[in-house]
């Protein structure tokens, strides 16, 4: 093989990188199929203000909750239905009613969430003890039954509780459970609790008002991957309500 000249070696060493365009290509679109609607209540009458959660430790386990106007006009409570088999069958009962006498009675506005350990938390308005309250009850068996936790707040006029769970930013081995709601003064308040394992959860701490949320309501809450807590709401006293995010 002939020896390379100095000029050839220089050109090879400092040659520029070239990019040649190919023909237009699209990434494949994954197939997404939407199944038929599932009747989770098998109830006559009106169910409204619904919520649903999926168990992260068993994704075939779902819990759905809603107000039930017929039940509200009878003996109180709200509707709950859970499935252990991805909707193939449903088990329903009424939470916070005469059929669950160990739980605070329910005045509606249900909300539901699972933590990473598989504990489910159901929040709702309650008239427990003759006082308005935000009640949160917990389940360690996929929604088959719930145990009473201390009411988050009592003695006031409250509205629209929302629950979310996520990692505890002070201790990654724990999850936190947050409930927010419109409090007695028309401001959004929040309270938190923690969980460490399936069937293990603590009582909620003293609620605290979120600053600059006067006349806010009808929002939602989320917990980030590093424990950030965000709450969104609308301003209820303005004709064109701005959407506000607090964190």
PDB file of C-alpha atoms in Angstrom:
ATOM      1  CA  UNK A   1       0.000   0.000   0.000  1.00  0.00           C
ATOM      2  CA  UNK A   2       1.365   3.399  -0.951  1.00  0.00           C
ATOM      3  CA  UNK A   3       2.306   5.706   1.874  1.00  0.00           C
ATOM      4  CA  UNK A   4      -0.086   8.622   2.539  1.00  0.00           C
ATOM      5  CA  UNK A   5       1.267  12.031   1.700  1.00  0.00           C
ATOM      6  CA  UNK A   6       1.261  14.788   4.308  1.00  0.00           C
ATOM      7  CA  UNK A   7      -1.621  16.520   2.506  1.00  0.00           C
ATOM      8  CA  UNK A   8      -3.768  13.361   2.511  1.00  0.00           C
ATOM      9  CA  UNK A   9      -3.150  12.759   6.220  1.00  0.00           C
ATOM     10  CA  UNK A  10      -4.128  16.390   6.970  1.00  0.00           C
ATOM     11  CA  UNK A  11      -7.382  16.077   4.999  1.00  0.00           C
ATOM     12  CA  UNK A  12      -8.370  12.821   6.718  1.00  0.00           C
ATOM     13  CA  UNK A  13      -7.677  14.256  10.176  1.00  0.00           C
ATOM     14  CA  UNK A  14      -9.621  17.459   9.682  1.00  0.00           C
ATOM     15  CA  UNK A  15     -12.390  16.255   7.423  1.00  0.00           C
ATOM     16  CA  UNK A  16     -15.813  17.772   8.197  1.00  0.00           C
ATOM     17  CA  UNK A  17     -18.753  15.679   9.317  1.00  0.00           C
ATOM     18  CA  UNK A  18     -21.531  15.662   6.724  1.00  0.00           C
ATOM     19  CA  UNK A  19     -25.191  14.797   7.346  1.00  0.00           C
ATOM     20  CA  UNK A  20     -27.138  13.424   4.409  1.00  0.00           C
ATOM     21  CA  UNK A  21     -30.921  13.826   4.623  1.00  0.00           C
ATOM     22  CA  UNK A  22     -33.042  10.694   4.259  1.00  0.00           C
ATOM     23  CA  UNK A  23     -36.579  10.411   3.032  1.00  0.00           C
ATOM     24  CA  UNK A  24     -39.376  11.661   5.347  1.00  0.00           C
ATOM     25  CA  UNK A  25     -40.196   9.142   8.068  1.00  0.00           C
ATOM     26  CA  UNK A  26     -42.786   9.012  10.844  1.00  0.00           C
ATOM     27  CA  UNK A  27     -42.462   7.251  14.174  1.00  0.00           C
ATOM     28  CA  UNK A  28     -45.010   4.455  14.462  1.00  0.00           C
ATOM     29  CA  UNK A  29     -48.183   5.390  16.317  1.00  0.00           C
ATOM     30  CA  UNK A  30     -49.075   2.876  19.044  1.00  0.00           C
ATOM     31  CA  UNK A  31     -52.492   1.350  18.689  1.00  0.00           C
ATOM     32  CA  UNK A  32     -54.952   2.662  21.296  1.00  0.00           C
ATOM     33  CA  UNK A  33     -58.323   1.078  21.744  1.00  0.00           C
ATOM     34  CA  UNK A  34     -61.149   2.422  23.892  1.00  0.00           C
ATOM     35  CA  UNK A  35     -63.494  -0.120  25.351  1.00  0.00           C
ATOM     36  CA  UNK A  36     -67.214   0.232  25.821  1.00  0.00           C
ATOM     37  CA  UNK A  37     -68.725   2.098  28.747  1.00  0.00           C
ATOM     38  CA  UNK A  38     -69.000   0.131  31.991  1.00  0.00           C
ATOM     39  CA  UNK A  39     -71.969   0.481  34.314  1.00  0.00           C
ATOM     40  CA  UNK A  40     -70.394   0.485  37.775  1.00  0.00           C
ATOM     41  CA  UNK A  41     -73.523   1.379  39.729  1.00  0.00           C
ATOM     42  CA  UNK A  42     -76.469  -0.532  38.213  1.00  0.00           C
ATOM     43  CA  UNK A  43     -78.606   2.094  39.929  1.00  0.00           C
ATOM     44  CA  UNK A  44     -81.657   4.002  38.860  1.00  0.00           C
ATOM     45  CA  UNK A  45     -81.794   7.706  39.548  1.00  0.00           C
ATOM     46  CA  UNK A  46     -78.995  10.225  39.362  1.00  0.00           C
ATOM     47  CA  UNK A  47     -75.353   9.648  40.349  1.00  0.00           C
ATOM     48  CA  UNK A  48     -73.123  12.719  40.011  1.00  0.00           C
ATOM     49  CA  UNK A  49     -69.829  14.307  41.091  1.00  0.00           C
ATOM     50  CA  UNK A  50     -67.906  11.139  40.354  1.00  0.00           C
ATOM     51  CA  UNK A  51     -64.311  10.154  41.121  1.00  0.00           C
ATOM     52  CA  UNK A  52     -62.232   7.039  40.409  1.00  0.00           C
ATOM     53  CA  UNK A  53     -58.853   5.629  41.467  1.00  0.00           C
ATOM     54  CA  UNK A  54     -56.662   2.680  40.401  1.00  0.00           C
ATOM     55  CA  UNK A  55     -54.615   0.639  42.869  1.00  0.00           C
ATOM     56  CA  UNK A  56     -50.929   0.911  41.836  1.00  0.00           C
ATOM     57  CA  UNK A  57     -50.145  -2.436  43.472  1.00  0.00           C
ATOM     58  CA  UNK A  58     -52.969  -4.188  41.585  1.00  0.00           C
ATOM     59  CA  UNK A  59     -54.067  -2.323  38.482  1.00  0.00           C
ATOM     60  CA  UNK A  60     -57.153  -4.524  38.161  1.00  0.00           C
ATOM     61  CA  UNK A  61     -58.472  -3.004  41.407  1.00  0.00           C
ATOM     62  CA  UNK A  62     -60.494   0.180  40.833  1.00  0.00           C
ATOM     63  CA  UNK A  63     -62.731   2.200  43.141  1.00  0.00           C
ATOM     64  CA  UNK A  64     -65.436   4.574  41.901  1.00  0.00           C
ATOM     65  CA  UNK A  65     -67.456   6.964  44.067  1.00  0.00           C
ATOM     66  CA  UNK A  66     -70.277   9.416  43.439  1.00  0.00           C
ATOM     67  CA  UNK A  67     -73.121  11.297  44.995  1.00  0.00           C
ATOM     68  CA  UNK A  68     -76.430   9.478  44.775  1.00  0.00           C
ATOM     69  CA  UNK A  69     -79.479  11.718  44.753  1.00  0.00           C
ATOM     70  CA  UNK A  70     -81.895   8.929  45.636  1.00  0.00           C
ATOM     71  CA  UNK A  71     -79.791   7.866  48.596  1.00  0.00           C
ATOM     72  CA  UNK A  72     -79.272  11.455  49.743  1.00  0.00           C
ATOM     73  CA  UNK A  73     -83.021  11.892  49.937  1.00  0.00           C
ATOM     74  CA  UNK A  74     -83.382   8.689  51.962  1.00  0.00           C
ATOM     75  CA  UNK A  75     -80.769   7.851  54.608  1.00  0.00           C
ATOM     76  CA  UNK A  76     -77.718   9.842  53.532  1.00  0.00           C
ATOM     77  CA  UNK A  77     -74.374   8.562  52.346  1.00  0.00           C
ATOM     78  CA  UNK A  78     -72.823   8.325  48.906  1.00  0.00           C
ATOM     79  CA  UNK A  79     -72.278   5.556  46.428  1.00  0.00           C
ATOM     80  CA  UNK A  80     -69.069   3.465  46.256  1.00  0.00           C
ATOM     81  CA  UNK A  81     -68.284   0.584  43.920  1.00  0.00           C
ATOM     82  CA  UNK A  82     -65.052  -1.387  43.642  1.00  0.00           C
ATOM     83  CA  UNK A  83     -63.812  -4.026  41.231  1.00  0.00           C
ATOM     84  CA  UNK A  84     -60.983  -6.530  41.792  1.00  0.00           C
ATOM     85  CA  UNK A  85     -60.931  -7.656  38.156  1.00  0.00           C
ATOM     86  CA  UNK A  86     -60.684  -4.564  35.926  1.00  0.00           C
ATOM     87  CA  UNK A  87     -64.425  -4.026  35.721  1.00  0.00           C
ATOM     88  CA  UNK A  88     -65.562  -7.579  34.979  1.00  0.00           C
ATOM     89  CA  UNK A  89     -67.618  -7.433  38.179  1.00  0.00           C
ATOM     90  CA  UNK A  90     -68.414  -4.699  40.699  1.00  0.00           C
ATOM     91  CA  UNK A  91     -69.206  -4.701  44.407  1.00  0.00           C
ATOM     92  CA  UNK A  92     -71.226  -1.723  45.569  1.00  0.00           C
ATOM     93  CA  UNK A  93     -72.341  -0.255  48.852  1.00  0.00           C
ATOM     94  CA  UNK A  94     -73.104   3.110  50.401  1.00  0.00           C
ATOM     95  CA  UNK A  95     -70.396   4.735  52.430  1.00  0.00           C
ATOM     96  CA  UNK A  96     -71.277   7.055  55.295  1.00  0.00           C
ATOM     97  CA  UNK A  97     -74.860   5.818  55.454  1.00  0.00           C
ATOM     98  CA  UNK A  98     -76.884   3.645  57.804  1.00  0.00           C
ATOM     99  CA  UNK A  99     -75.311   0.602  56.096  1.00  0.00           C
ATOM    100  CA  UNK A 100     -71.844   1.671  57.346  1.00  0.00           C
ATOM    101  CA  UNK A 101     -72.655   2.896  60.886  1.00  0.00           C
ATOM    102  CA  UNK A 102     -69.020   2.897  62.042  1.00  0.00           C
ATOM    103  CA  UNK A 103     -68.093   5.585  59.493  1.00  0.00           C
ATOM    104  CA  UNK A 104     -68.940   9.305  59.619  1.00  0.00           C
ATOM    105  CA  UNK A 105     -72.151   9.993  57.764  1.00  0.00           C
ATOM    106  CA  UNK A 106     -71.809  11.497  54.313  1.00  0.00           C
ATOM    107  CA  UNK A 107     -73.221  14.691  52.854  1.00  0.00           C
ATOM    108  CA  UNK A 108     -71.637  14.095  49.447  1.00  0.00           C
ATOM    109  CA  UNK A 109     -68.748  15.570  47.438  1.00  0.00           C
ATOM    110  CA  UNK A 110     -66.779  12.272  47.448  1.00  0.00           C
ATOM    111  CA  UNK A 111     -63.123  12.013  46.433  1.00  0.00           C
ATOM    112  CA  UNK A 112     -60.868   8.927  46.258  1.00  0.00           C
ATOM    113  CA  UNK A 113     -57.150   8.132  45.904  1.00  0.00           C
ATOM    114  CA  UNK A 114     -54.689   5.257  46.425  1.00  0.00           C
ATOM    115  CA  UNK A 115     -51.187   5.593  47.846  1.00  0.00           C
ATOM    116  CA  UNK A 116     -48.254   3.564  46.482  1.00  0.00           C
ATOM    117  CA  UNK A 117     -48.761   0.861  49.131  1.00  0.00           C
ATOM    118  CA  UNK A 118     -52.323   0.140  48.003  1.00  0.00           C
ATOM    119  CA  UNK A 119     -54.165   2.021  50.752  1.00  0.00           C
ATOM    120  CA  UNK A 120     -57.288   3.799  49.500  1.00  0.00           C
ATOM    121  CA  UNK A 121     -58.518   7.072  50.999  1.00  0.00           C
ATOM    122  CA  UNK A 122     -62.096   8.274  50.590  1.00  0.00           C
ATOM    123  CA  UNK A 123     -62.894  11.861  51.544  1.00  0.00           C
ATOM    124  CA  UNK A 124     -66.271  13.539  51.706  1.00  0.00           C
ATOM    125  CA  UNK A 125     -68.400  16.150  53.448  1.00  0.00           C
ATOM    126  CA  UNK A 126     -69.934  14.881  56.654  1.00  0.00           C
ATOM    127  CA  UNK A 127     -72.400  15.947  59.297  1.00  0.00           C
ATOM    128  CA  UNK A 128     -70.693  13.773  61.899  1.00  0.00           C
ATOM    129  CA  UNK A 129     -71.865  14.571  65.418  1.00  0.00           C
ATOM    130  CA  UNK A 130     -74.267  17.176  64.087  1.00  0.00           C
ATOM    131  CA  UNK A 131     -71.370  19.321  62.814  1.00  0.00           C
ATOM    132  CA  UNK A 132     -70.180  19.930  59.291  1.00  0.00           C
ATOM    133  CA  UNK A 133     -66.860  18.168  58.785  1.00  0.00           C
ATOM    134  CA  UNK A 134     -64.388  16.944  56.207  1.00  0.00           C
ATOM    135  CA  UNK A 135     -64.170  13.193  56.758  1.00  0.00           C
ATOM    136  CA  UNK A 136     -61.459  10.863  55.423  1.00  0.00           C
ATOM    137  CA  UNK A 137     -61.733   7.092  55.814  1.00  0.00           C
ATOM    138  CA  UNK A 138     -59.141   4.538  54.726  1.00  0.00           C
ATOM    139  CA  UNK A 139     -59.117   1.019  53.255  1.00  0.00           C
ATOM    140  CA  UNK A 140     -56.307  -1.527  53.183  1.00  0.00           C
ATOM    141  CA  UNK A 141     -58.276  -4.151  51.254  1.00  0.00           C
ATOM    142  CA  UNK A 142     -58.981  -2.511  47.918  1.00  0.00           C
ATOM    143  CA  UNK A 143     -62.208  -0.812  48.934  1.00  0.00           C
ATOM    144  CA  UNK A 144     -63.973  -3.865  50.387  1.00  0.00           C
ATOM    145  CA  UNK A 145     -64.269  -1.969  53.677  1.00  0.00           C
ATOM    146  CA  UNK A 146     -63.108   1.305  55.212  1.00  0.00           C
ATOM    147  CA  UNK A 147     -62.061   2.240  58.721  1.00  0.00           C
ATOM    148  CA  UNK A 148     -62.730   5.538  60.398  1.00  0.00           C
ATOM    149  CA  UNK A 149     -60.003   8.134  60.636  1.00  0.00           C
ATOM    150  CA  UNK A 150     -60.353  11.279  62.735  1.00  0.00           C
ATOM    151  CA  UNK A 151     -62.312  13.974  60.892  1.00  0.00           C
ATOM    152  CA  UNK A 152     -59.920  16.432  59.300  1.00  0.00           C
ATOM    153  CA  UNK A 153     -61.958  19.434  60.423  1.00  0.00           C
ATOM    154  CA  UNK A 154     -65.259  19.954  62.193  1.00  0.00           C
ATOM    155  CA  UNK A 155     -67.693  22.761  63.028  1.00  0.00           C
ATOM    156  CA  UNK A 156     -67.888  24.875  59.912  1.00  0.00           C
ATOM    157  CA  UNK A 157     -69.265  25.275  56.424  1.00  0.00           C
ATOM    158  CA  UNK A 158     -66.965  23.384  54.062  1.00  0.00           C
ATOM    159  CA  UNK A 159     -67.048  22.392  50.414  1.00  0.00           C
ATOM    160  CA  UNK A 160     -65.386  20.359  47.672  1.00  0.00           C
ATOM    161  CA  UNK A 161     -62.742  18.192  49.390  1.00  0.00           C
ATOM    162  CA  UNK A 162     -60.070  16.723  47.091  1.00  0.00           C
ATOM    163  CA  UNK A 163     -57.484  14.048  47.922  1.00  0.00           C
ATOM    164  CA  UNK A 164     -54.124  13.187  46.378  1.00  0.00           C
ATOM    165  CA  UNK A 165     -51.151  11.076  47.458  1.00  0.00           C
ATOM    166  CA  UNK A 166     -47.442  11.049  46.712  1.00  0.00           C
ATOM    167  CA  UNK A 167     -43.983  10.609  48.168  1.00  0.00           C
ATOM    168  CA  UNK A 168     -43.120  12.406  51.412  1.00  0.00           C
ATOM    169  CA  UNK A 169     -40.374  14.901  50.537  1.00  0.00           C
ATOM    170  CA  UNK A 170     -38.946  14.578  54.077  1.00  0.00           C
ATOM    171  CA  UNK A 171     -38.761  10.769  53.948  1.00  0.00           C
ATOM    172  CA  UNK A 172     -38.860   8.906  50.626  1.00  0.00           C
ATOM    173  CA  UNK A 173     -39.864   5.669  52.401  1.00  0.00           C
ATOM    174  CA  UNK A 174     -43.242   7.215  53.276  1.00  0.00           C
ATOM    175  CA  UNK A 175     -46.179   8.482  51.263  1.00  0.00           C
ATOM    176  CA  UNK A 176     -48.177  11.573  52.106  1.00  0.00           C
ATOM    177  CA  UNK A 177     -51.939  11.955  51.811  1.00  0.00           C
ATOM    178  CA  UNK A 178     -53.221  15.483  51.242  1.00  0.00           C
ATOM    179  CA  UNK A 179     -56.779  16.760  51.427  1.00  0.00           C
ATOM    180  CA  UNK A 180     -57.768  20.283  50.390  1.00  0.00           C
ATOM    181  CA  UNK A 181     -61.155  21.972  50.614  1.00  0.00           C
ATOM    182  CA  UNK A 182     -62.864  25.336  50.808  1.00  0.00           C
ATOM    183  CA  UNK A 183     -62.974  26.232  54.476  1.00  0.00           C
ATOM    184  CA  UNK A 184     -65.397  28.152  56.670  1.00  0.00           C
ATOM    185  CA  UNK A 185     -64.020  31.547  55.574  1.00  0.00           C
ATOM    186  CA  UNK A 186     -64.152  30.834  51.826  1.00  0.00           C
ATOM    187  CA  UNK A 187     -60.405  30.164  51.655  1.00  0.00           C
ATOM    188  CA  UNK A 188     -58.716  26.926  50.526  1.00  0.00           C
ATOM    189  CA  UNK A 189     -57.168  24.915  53.358  1.00  0.00           C
ATOM    190  CA  UNK A 190     -54.977  21.801  53.305  1.00  0.00           C
ATOM    191  CA  UNK A 191     -54.155  19.019  55.740  1.00  0.00           C
ATOM    192  CA  UNK A 192     -51.698  16.153  55.404  1.00  0.00           C
ATOM    193  CA  UNK A 193     -51.117  12.666  56.786  1.00  0.00           C
ATOM    194  CA  UNK A 194     -48.572   9.939  56.047  1.00  0.00           C
ATOM    195  CA  UNK A 195     -48.505   6.211  55.352  1.00  0.00           C
ATOM    196  CA  UNK A 196     -45.699   3.673  55.599  1.00  0.00           C
ATOM    197  CA  UNK A 197     -47.173   0.350  54.443  1.00  0.00           C
ATOM    198  CA  UNK A 198     -50.385  -1.397  53.462  1.00  0.00           C
ATOM    199  CA  UNK A 199     -52.807  -0.956  56.348  1.00  0.00           C
ATOM    200  CA  UNK A 200     -50.642   1.660  58.078  1.00  0.00           C
ATOM    201  CA  UNK A 201     -51.573   5.343  58.039  1.00  0.00           C
ATOM    202  CA  UNK A 202     -51.527   8.264  60.457  1.00  0.00           C
ATOM    203  CA  UNK A 203     -54.091  10.888  61.429  1.00  0.00           C
ATOM    204  CA  UNK A 204     -54.147  14.201  59.579  1.00  0.00           C
ATOM    205  CA  UNK A 205     -52.305  17.184  60.963  1.00  0.00           C
ATOM    206  CA  UNK A 206     -53.932  20.519  61.784  1.00  0.00           C
ATOM    207  CA  UNK A 207     -55.221  22.138  58.570  1.00  0.00           C
ATOM    208  CA  UNK A 208     -53.553  25.306  57.313  1.00  0.00           C
ATOM    209  CA  UNK A 209     -54.991  27.945  55.014  1.00  0.00           C
ATOM    210  CA  UNK A 210     -53.331  28.461  51.612  1.00  0.00           C
ATOM    211  CA  UNK A 211     -52.445  32.120  51.151  1.00  0.00           C
ATOM    212  CA  UNK A 212     -54.175  34.222  48.491  1.00  0.00           C
ATOM    213  CA  UNK A 213     -57.034  31.765  47.944  1.00  0.00           C
ATOM    214  CA  UNK A 214     -59.949  33.803  49.261  1.00  0.00           C
ATOM    215  CA  UNK A 215     -63.172  33.118  47.318  1.00  0.00           C
ATOM    216  CA  UNK A 216     -61.576  30.117  45.574  1.00  0.00           C
ATOM    217  CA  UNK A 217     -63.248  26.742  45.042  1.00  0.00           C
ATOM    218  CA  UNK A 218     -63.926  23.854  42.605  1.00  0.00           C
ATOM    219  CA  UNK A 219     -60.280  22.918  42.160  1.00  0.00           C
ATOM    220  CA  UNK A 220     -58.061  19.881  42.334  1.00  0.00           C
ATOM    221  CA  UNK A 221     -54.800  18.729  43.941  1.00  0.00           C
ATOM    222  CA  UNK A 222     -51.735  16.787  42.782  1.00  0.00           C
ATOM    223  CA  UNK A 223     -48.486  15.596  44.392  1.00  0.00           C
ATOM    224  CA  UNK A 224     -45.270  15.568  42.357  1.00  0.00           C
ATOM    225  CA  UNK A 225     -42.551  12.921  42.204  1.00  0.00           C
ATOM    226  CA  UNK A 226     -40.428  14.714  44.795  1.00  0.00           C
ATOM    227  CA  UNK A 227     -43.305  15.607  47.117  1.00  0.00           C
ATOM    228  CA  UNK A 228     -44.420  18.965  45.683  1.00  0.00           C
ATOM    229  CA  UNK A 229     -48.082  19.673  46.426  1.00  0.00           C
ATOM    230  CA  UNK A 230     -50.046  21.705  43.871  1.00  0.00           C
ATOM    231  CA  UNK A 231     -53.612  22.897  44.127  1.00  0.00           C
ATOM    232  CA  UNK A 232     -55.635  24.509  41.343  1.00  0.00           C
ATOM    233  CA  UNK A 233     -58.888  26.388  41.787  1.00  0.00           C
ATOM    234  CA  UNK A 234     -61.149  28.972  40.236  1.00  0.00           C
ATOM    235  CA  UNK A 235     -62.073  32.389  41.602  1.00  0.00           C
ATOM    236  CA  UNK A 236     -65.760  32.142  42.412  1.00  0.00           C
ATOM    237  CA  UNK A 237     -66.480  35.858  42.879  1.00  0.00           C
ATOM    238  CA  UNK A 238     -65.615  37.004  39.335  1.00  0.00           C
ATOM    239  CA  UNK A 239     -67.676  36.652  36.167  1.00  0.00           C
ATOM    240  CA  UNK A 240     -64.655  35.452  34.195  1.00  0.00           C
ATOM    241  CA  UNK A 241     -62.955  33.260  36.750  1.00  0.00           C
ATOM    242  CA  UNK A 242     -59.164  32.980  36.469  1.00  0.00           C
ATOM    243  CA  UNK A 243     -57.643  29.564  37.070  1.00  0.00           C
ATOM    244  CA  UNK A 244     -55.111  29.730  39.909  1.00  0.00           C
ATOM    245  CA  UNK A 245     -52.394  27.249  40.835  1.00  0.00           C
ATOM    246  CA  UNK A 246     -50.974  27.217  44.372  1.00  0.00           C
ATOM    247  CA  UNK A 247     -47.980  25.193  45.529  1.00  0.00           C
TER     248      UNK A 247
END
